[in-house]
Tab-separated table of C-alpha atoms and ligand atoms in Angstrom:
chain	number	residue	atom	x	y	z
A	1	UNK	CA	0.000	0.000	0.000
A	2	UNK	CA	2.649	2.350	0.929
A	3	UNK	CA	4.523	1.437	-2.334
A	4	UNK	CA	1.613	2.498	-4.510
A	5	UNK	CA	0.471	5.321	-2.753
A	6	UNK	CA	4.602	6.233	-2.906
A	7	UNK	CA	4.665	5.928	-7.272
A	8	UNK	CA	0.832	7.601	-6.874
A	9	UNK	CA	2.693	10.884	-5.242
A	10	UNK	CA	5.495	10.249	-7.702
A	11	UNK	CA	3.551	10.693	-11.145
A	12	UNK	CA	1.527	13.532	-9.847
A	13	UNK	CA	3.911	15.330	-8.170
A	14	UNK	CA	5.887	17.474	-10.101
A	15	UNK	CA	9.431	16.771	-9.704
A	16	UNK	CA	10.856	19.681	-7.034
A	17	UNK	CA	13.901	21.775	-8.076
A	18	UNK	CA	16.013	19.593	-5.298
A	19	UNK	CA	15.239	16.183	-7.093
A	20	UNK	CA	15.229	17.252	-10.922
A	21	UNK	CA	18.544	15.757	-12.757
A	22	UNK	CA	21.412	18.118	-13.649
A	23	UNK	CA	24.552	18.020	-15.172
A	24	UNK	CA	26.875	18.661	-18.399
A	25	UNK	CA	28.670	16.280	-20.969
A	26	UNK	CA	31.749	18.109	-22.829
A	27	UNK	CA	33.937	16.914	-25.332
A	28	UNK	CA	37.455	18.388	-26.491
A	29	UNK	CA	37.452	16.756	-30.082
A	30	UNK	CA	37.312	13.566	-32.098
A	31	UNK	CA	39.443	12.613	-34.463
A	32	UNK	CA	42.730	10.077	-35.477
A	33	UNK	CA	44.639	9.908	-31.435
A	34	UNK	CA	47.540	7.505	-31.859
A	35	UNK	CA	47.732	5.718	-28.340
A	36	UNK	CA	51.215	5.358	-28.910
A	37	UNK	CA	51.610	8.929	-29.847
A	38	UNK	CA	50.371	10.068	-26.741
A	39	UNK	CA	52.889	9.800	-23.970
A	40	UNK	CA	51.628	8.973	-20.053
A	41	UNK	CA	52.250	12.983	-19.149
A	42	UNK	CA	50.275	14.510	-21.917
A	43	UNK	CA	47.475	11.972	-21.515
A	44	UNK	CA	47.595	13.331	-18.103
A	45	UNK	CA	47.177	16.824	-19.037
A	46	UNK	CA	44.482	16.156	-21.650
A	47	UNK	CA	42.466	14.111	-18.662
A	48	UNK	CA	43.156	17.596	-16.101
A	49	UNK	CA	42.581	19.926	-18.698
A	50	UNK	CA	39.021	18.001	-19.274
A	51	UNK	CA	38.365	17.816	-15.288
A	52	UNK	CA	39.064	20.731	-14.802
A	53	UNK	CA	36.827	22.164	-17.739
A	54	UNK	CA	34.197	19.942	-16.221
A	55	UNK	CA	34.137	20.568	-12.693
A	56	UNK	CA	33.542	24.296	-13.647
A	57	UNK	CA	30.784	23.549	-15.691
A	58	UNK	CA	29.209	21.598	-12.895
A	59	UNK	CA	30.433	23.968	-10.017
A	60	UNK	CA	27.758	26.515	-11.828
A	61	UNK	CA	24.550	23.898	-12.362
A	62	UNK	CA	25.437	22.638	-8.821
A	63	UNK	CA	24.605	26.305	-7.121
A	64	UNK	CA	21.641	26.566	-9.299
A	65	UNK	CA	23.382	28.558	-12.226
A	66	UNK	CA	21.786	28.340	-16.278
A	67	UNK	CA	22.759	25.390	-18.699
A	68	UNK	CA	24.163	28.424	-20.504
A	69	UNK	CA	26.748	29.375	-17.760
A	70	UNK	CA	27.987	26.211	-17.361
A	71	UNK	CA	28.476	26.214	-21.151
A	72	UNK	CA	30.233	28.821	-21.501
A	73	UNK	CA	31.929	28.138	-18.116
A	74	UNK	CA	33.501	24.904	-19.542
A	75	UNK	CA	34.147	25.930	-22.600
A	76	UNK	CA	36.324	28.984	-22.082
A	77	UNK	CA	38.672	26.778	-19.911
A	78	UNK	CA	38.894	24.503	-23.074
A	79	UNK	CA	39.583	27.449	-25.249
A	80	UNK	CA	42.198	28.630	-23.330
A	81	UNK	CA	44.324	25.543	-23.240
A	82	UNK	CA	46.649	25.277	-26.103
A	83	UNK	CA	46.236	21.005	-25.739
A	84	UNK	CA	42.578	21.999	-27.962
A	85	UNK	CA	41.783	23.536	-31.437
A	86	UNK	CA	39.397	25.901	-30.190
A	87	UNK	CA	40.991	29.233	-28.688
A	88	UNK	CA	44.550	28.684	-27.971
A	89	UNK	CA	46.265	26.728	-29.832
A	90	UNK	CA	43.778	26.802	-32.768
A	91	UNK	CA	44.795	24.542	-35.658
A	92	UNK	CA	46.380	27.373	-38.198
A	93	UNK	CA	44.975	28.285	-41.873
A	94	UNK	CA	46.866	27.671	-45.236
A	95	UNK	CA	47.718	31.203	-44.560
A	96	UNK	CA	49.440	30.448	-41.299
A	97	UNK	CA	46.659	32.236	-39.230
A	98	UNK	CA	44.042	31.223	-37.053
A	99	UNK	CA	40.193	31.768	-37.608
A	100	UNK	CA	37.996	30.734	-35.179
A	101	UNK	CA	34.403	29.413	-35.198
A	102	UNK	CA	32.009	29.228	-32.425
A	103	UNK	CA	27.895	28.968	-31.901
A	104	UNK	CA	25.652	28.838	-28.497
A	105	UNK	CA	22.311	27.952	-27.976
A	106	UNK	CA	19.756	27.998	-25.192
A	107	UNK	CA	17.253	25.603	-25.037
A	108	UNK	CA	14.820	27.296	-23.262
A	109	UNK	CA	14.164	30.140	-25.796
A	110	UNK	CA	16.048	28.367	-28.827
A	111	UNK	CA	17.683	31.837	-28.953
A	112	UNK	CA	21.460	31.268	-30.631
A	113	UNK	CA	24.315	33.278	-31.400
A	114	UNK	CA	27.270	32.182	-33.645
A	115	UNK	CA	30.251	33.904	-35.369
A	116	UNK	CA	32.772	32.945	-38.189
A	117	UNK	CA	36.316	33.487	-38.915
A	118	UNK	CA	37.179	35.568	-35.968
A	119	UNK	CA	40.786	36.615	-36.082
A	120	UNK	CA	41.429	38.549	-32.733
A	121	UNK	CA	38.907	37.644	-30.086
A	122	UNK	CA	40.232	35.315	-27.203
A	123	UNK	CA	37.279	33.298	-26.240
A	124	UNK	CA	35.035	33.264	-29.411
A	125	UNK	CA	32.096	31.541	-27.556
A	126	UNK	CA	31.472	34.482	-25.181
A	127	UNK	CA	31.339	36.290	-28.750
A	128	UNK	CA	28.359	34.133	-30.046
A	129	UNK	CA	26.699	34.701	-27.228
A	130	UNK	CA	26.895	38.468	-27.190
A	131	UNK	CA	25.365	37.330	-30.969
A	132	UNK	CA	22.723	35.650	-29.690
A	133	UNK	CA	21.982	38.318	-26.618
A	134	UNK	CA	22.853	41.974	-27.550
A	135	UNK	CA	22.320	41.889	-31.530
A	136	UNK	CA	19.346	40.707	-33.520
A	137	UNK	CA	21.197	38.140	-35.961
A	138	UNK	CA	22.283	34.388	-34.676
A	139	UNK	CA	25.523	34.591	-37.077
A	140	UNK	CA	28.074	37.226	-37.793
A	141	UNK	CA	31.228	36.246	-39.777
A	142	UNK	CA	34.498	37.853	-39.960
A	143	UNK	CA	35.428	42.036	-39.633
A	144	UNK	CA	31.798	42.339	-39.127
A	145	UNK	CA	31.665	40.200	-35.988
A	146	UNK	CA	34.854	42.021	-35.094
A	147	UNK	CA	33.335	45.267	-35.592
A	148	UNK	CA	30.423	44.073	-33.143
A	149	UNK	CA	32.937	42.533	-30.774
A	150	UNK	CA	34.773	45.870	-30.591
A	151	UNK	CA	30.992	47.859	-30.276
A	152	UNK	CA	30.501	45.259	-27.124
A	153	UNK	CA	33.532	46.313	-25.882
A	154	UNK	CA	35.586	43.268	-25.990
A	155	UNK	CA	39.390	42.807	-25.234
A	156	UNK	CA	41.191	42.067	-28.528
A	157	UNK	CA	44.381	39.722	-28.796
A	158	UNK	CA	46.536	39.856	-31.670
A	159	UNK	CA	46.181	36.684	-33.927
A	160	UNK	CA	49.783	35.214	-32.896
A	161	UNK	CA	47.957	34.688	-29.232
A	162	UNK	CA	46.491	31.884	-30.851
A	163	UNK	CA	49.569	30.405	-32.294
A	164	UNK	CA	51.217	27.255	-30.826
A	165	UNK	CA	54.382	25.230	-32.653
A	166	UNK	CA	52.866	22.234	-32.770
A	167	UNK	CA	50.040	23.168	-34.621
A	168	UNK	CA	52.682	25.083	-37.258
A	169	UNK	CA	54.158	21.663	-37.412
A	170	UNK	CA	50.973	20.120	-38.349
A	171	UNK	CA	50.331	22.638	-40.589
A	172	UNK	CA	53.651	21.975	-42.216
A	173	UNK	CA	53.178	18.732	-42.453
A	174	UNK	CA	49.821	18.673	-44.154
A	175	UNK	CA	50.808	21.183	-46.851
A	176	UNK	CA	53.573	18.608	-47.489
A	177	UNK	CA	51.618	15.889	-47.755
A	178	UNK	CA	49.093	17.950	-50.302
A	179	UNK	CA	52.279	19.122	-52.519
A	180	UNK	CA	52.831	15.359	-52.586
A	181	UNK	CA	49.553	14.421	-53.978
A	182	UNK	CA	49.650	17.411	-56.037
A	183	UNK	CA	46.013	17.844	-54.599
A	184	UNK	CA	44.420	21.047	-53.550
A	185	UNK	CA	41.958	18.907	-51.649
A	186	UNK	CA	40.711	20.565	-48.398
A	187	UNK	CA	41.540	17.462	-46.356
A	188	UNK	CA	44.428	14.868	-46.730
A	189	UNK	CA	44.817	11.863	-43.858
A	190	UNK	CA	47.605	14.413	-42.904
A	191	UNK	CA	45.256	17.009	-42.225
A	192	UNK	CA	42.361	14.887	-40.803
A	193	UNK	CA	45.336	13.307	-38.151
A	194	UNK	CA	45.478	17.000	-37.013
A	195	UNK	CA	42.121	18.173	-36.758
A	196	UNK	CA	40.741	17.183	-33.245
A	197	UNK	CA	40.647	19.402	-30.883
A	198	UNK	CA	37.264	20.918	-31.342
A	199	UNK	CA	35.540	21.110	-27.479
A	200	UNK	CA	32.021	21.481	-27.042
A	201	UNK	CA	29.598	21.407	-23.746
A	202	UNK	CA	25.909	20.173	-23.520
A	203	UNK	CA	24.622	20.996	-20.530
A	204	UNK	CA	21.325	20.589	-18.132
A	205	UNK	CA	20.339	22.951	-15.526
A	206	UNK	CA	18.371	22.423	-12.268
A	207	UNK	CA	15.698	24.127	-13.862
A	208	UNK	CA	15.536	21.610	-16.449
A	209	UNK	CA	17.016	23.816	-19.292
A	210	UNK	CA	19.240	22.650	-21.794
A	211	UNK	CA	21.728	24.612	-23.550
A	212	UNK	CA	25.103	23.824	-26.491
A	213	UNK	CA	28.198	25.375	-27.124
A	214	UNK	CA	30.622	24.504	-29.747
A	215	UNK	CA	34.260	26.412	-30.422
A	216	UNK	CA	36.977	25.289	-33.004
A	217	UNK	CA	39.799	26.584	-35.368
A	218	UNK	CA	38.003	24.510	-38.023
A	219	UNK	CA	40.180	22.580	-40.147
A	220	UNK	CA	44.430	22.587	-40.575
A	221	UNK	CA	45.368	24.108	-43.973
A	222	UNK	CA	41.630	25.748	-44.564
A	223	UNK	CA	41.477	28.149	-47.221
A	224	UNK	CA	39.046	30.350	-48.704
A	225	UNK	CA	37.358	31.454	-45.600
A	226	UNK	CA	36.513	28.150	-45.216
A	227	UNK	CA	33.677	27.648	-42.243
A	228	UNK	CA	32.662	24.308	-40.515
A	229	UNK	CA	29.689	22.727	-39.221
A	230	UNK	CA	31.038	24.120	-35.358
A	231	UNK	CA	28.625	27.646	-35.647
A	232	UNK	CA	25.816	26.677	-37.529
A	233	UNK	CA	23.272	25.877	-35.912
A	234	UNK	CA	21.703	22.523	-36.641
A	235	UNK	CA	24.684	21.480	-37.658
A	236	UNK	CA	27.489	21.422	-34.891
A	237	UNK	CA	25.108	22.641	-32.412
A	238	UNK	CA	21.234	22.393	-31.469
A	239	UNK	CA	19.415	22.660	-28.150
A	240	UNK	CA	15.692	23.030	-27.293
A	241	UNK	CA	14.551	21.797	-24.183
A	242	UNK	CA	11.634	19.481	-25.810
A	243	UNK	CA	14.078	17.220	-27.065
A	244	UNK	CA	18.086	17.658	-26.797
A	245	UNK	CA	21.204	19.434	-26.470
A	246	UNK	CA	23.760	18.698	-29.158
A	247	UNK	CA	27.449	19.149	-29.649
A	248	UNK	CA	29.198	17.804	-32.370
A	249	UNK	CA	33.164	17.525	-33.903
A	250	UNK	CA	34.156	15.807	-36.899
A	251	UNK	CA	34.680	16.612	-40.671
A	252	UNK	CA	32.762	19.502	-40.919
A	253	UNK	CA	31.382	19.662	-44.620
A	254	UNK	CA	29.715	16.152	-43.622
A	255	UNK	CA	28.125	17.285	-40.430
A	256	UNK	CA	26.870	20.481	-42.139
A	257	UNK	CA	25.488	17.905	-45.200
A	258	UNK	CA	23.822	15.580	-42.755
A	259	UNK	CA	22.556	18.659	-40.653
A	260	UNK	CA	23.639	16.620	-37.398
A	261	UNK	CA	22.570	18.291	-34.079
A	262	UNK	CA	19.233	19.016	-35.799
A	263	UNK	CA	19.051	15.561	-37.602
A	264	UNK	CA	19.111	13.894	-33.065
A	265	UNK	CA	16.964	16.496	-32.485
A	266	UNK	CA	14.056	15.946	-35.140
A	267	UNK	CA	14.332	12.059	-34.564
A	268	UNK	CA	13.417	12.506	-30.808
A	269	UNK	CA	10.751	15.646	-31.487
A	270	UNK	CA	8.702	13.439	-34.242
A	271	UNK	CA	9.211	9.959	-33.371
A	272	UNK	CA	10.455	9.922	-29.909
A	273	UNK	CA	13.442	7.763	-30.726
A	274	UNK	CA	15.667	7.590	-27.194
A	275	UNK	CA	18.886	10.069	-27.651
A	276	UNK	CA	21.216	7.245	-27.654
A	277	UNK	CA	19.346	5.938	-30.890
A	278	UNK	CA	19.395	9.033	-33.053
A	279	UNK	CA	22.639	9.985	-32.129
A	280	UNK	CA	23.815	6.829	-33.524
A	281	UNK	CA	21.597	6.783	-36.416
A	282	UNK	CA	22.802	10.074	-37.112
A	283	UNK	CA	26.159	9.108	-36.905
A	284	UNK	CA	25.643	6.657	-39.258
A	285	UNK	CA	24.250	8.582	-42.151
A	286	UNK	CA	27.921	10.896	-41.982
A	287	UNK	CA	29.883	8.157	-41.904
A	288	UNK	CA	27.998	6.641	-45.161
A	289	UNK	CA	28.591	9.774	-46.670
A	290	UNK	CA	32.610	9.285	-46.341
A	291	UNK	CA	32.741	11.503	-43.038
A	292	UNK	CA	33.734	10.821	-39.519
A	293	UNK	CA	33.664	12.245	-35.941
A	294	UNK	CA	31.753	12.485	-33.262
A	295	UNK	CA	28.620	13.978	-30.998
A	296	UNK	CA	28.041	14.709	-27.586
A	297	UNK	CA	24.339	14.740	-26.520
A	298	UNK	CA	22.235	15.290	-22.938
A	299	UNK	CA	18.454	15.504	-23.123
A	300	UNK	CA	15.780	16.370	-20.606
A	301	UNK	CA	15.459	13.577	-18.174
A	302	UNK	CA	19.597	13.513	-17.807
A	303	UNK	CA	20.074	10.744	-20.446
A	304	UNK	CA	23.723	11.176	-21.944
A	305	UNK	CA	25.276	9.656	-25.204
A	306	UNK	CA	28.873	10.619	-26.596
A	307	UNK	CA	29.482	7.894	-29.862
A	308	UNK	CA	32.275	8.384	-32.202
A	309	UNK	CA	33.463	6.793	-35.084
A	310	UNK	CA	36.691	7.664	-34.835
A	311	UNK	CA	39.677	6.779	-32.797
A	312	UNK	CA	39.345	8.718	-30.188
A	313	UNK	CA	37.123	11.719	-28.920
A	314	UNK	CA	38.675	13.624	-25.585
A	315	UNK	CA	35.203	13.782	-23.670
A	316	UNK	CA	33.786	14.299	-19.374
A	317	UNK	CA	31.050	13.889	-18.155
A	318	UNK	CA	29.408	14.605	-14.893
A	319	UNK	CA	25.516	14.004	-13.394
A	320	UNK	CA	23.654	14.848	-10.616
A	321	UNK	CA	22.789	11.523	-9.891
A	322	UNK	CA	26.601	10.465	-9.395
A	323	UNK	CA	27.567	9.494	-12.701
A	324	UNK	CA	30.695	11.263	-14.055
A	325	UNK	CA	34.307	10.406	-15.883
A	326	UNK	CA	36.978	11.699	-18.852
A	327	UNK	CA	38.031	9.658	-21.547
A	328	UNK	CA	39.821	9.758	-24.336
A	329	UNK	CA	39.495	6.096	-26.801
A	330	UNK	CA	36.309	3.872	-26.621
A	331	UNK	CA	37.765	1.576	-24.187
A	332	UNK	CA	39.123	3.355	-21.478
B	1	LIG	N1	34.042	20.166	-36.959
B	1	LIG	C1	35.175	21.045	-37.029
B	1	LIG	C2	35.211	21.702	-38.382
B	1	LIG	O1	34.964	21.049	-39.361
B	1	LIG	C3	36.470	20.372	-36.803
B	1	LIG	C4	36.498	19.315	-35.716
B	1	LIG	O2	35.535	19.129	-35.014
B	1	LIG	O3	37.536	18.665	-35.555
B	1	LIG	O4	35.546	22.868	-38.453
């Protein structure tokens, strides 16, 4: 009797602030990571860079702070590491600079904000979401998001604050390899070997909001004012509250194809497929396409999912109801 008249009070009464699930899923990139290649000290560094990126994310959700806090939160700490391509230590162009690429969006309002090809601003995702909060676009690209940055009143860096030697090395490296094919292709195996990095955050509030961020370099040896799937929305990120909050990191032009964060989203919104399902499903569809990387997703009850089909995706996670970790391959 007491059992039934327990799950009674338990579908009628609304879940109270102190019981609802919280917490935040991040990721710092997916992409070719050679386990050999990565020596016991800088796996170290990638796994404290990630906790620590983490644990500020949650620190904000924990004292009743937005999804969107925490976001941003997590993902400035990831942006200023020079271990990711998002921030410092931005993968560099063919021109031997770095533009940067970054999108936010709250799930509550399904407000966003996202800007392009920003040379000079330190943490780009505090930039998208001036976008999404003090101007009435969701995307501004280049000297014209500059322009607003400057208007906002943000601190400028110069470009070479971005600049770290291992990512000229990479750079190096993957014009060689072109030269060699005697291929202007966007992408060689070089390239795609030096492309993670990416971070991201999905995260759920005590209130039961969802929000995404997503920040990147984009791609070594880009050209053209070439832009990824990392600040469009739909594509690198989506959150609305009904349904999901998406990050994603991979070879852009396919995630932008495939439409990815929206592509969860719509599976869950008109044929309530669990997150874990379209995630993978959506997955699926890049990789048929020839494209590979990676999503992190939360929805609304605190369900997680984080599949990659690559070798590795840097990734923490932490929930209210105890469950938490970094990791870097699929098997840890
Ligand atoms: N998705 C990013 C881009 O294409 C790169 C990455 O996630 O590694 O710009």
């Amino acid at each position: 009797m007491k059992t039934i008249l327990l799950l009674i009070a338990a579908v009628i009464m609304p879940l109270s602030a102190a019981d609802r699930p919280f917490g935040l899923v991040l990721h710092g990139g997916a992409g070719v990571i050679d386990r050999t290649a990565l020596t016991p000290a800088r796996e170290a560094e990638y796994r404290a860079k990630l906790t620590e990126a983490r644990e500020a994310g949650y620190a904000v959700l924990e004292r009743g702070g937005t999804a969107l806090d925490a976001v941003i939160a997590a993902i400035v700490i990831l942006e200023d590491s020079p271990l990711f391509n998002a921030g410092k230590g931005a993968v560099f162009t063919a021109d031997g600079t770095c533009e940067l690429d970054a999108s936010i969006m709250d799930g509550r309002t399904q407000a966003a904000g996202a800007v392009a090809g920003v040379k000079r601003i330190k943490n780009p995702i505090t930039l998208a979401r001036s976008v999404m909060e003090k101007s009435s676009h969701v995307m501004l690209a280049g000297e014209g998001a500059e322009k607003f940055a400057q208007q906002q009143g943000f601190a400028f860096v110069p470009n070479e604050y971005f600049h770290t030697e291992h990512r000229r090395q990479q750079l190096e490296a993957a014009k060689k390899k072109a030269a060699a094919k005697k291929t202007a292709a966007l992408e060689t195996q070089a390239d795609r070997a030096a492309r993670y990095g990416t971070v991201g955050c999905v995260a759920l509030d005590r209130a039961g909001h969802l929000a995404a961020g997503t920040s990147t370099g984009g791609m070594t040896n880009k050209r053209f004012g070439r832009v990824g799937d990392a600040p469009i929305i739909g594509a690198g990120t989506y959150a609305h509250d009904a349904t999901c909050a998406i990050s994603a990191t991979g070879w852009g032009e396919y995630f932008i194809r495939v439409g990815v964060a929206r592509d969860i989203a719509a599976q869950i919104e008109y044929r309530g497929t669990p997150l874990k399902e379209a995630a993978a499903a959506t997955l699926a569809k890049v990789a048929a396409l020839g494209g590979d990387g990676g999503v992190i997703g939360l929805d609304r009850a605190g369900n997680l999912t984080m599949p990659f089909n690559t070798q590795g995706m840097y990734r923490g996670w932490r929930l209210s109801n105890g469950t938490e970790g970094v990791a870097i391959f699929a098997s840890p």
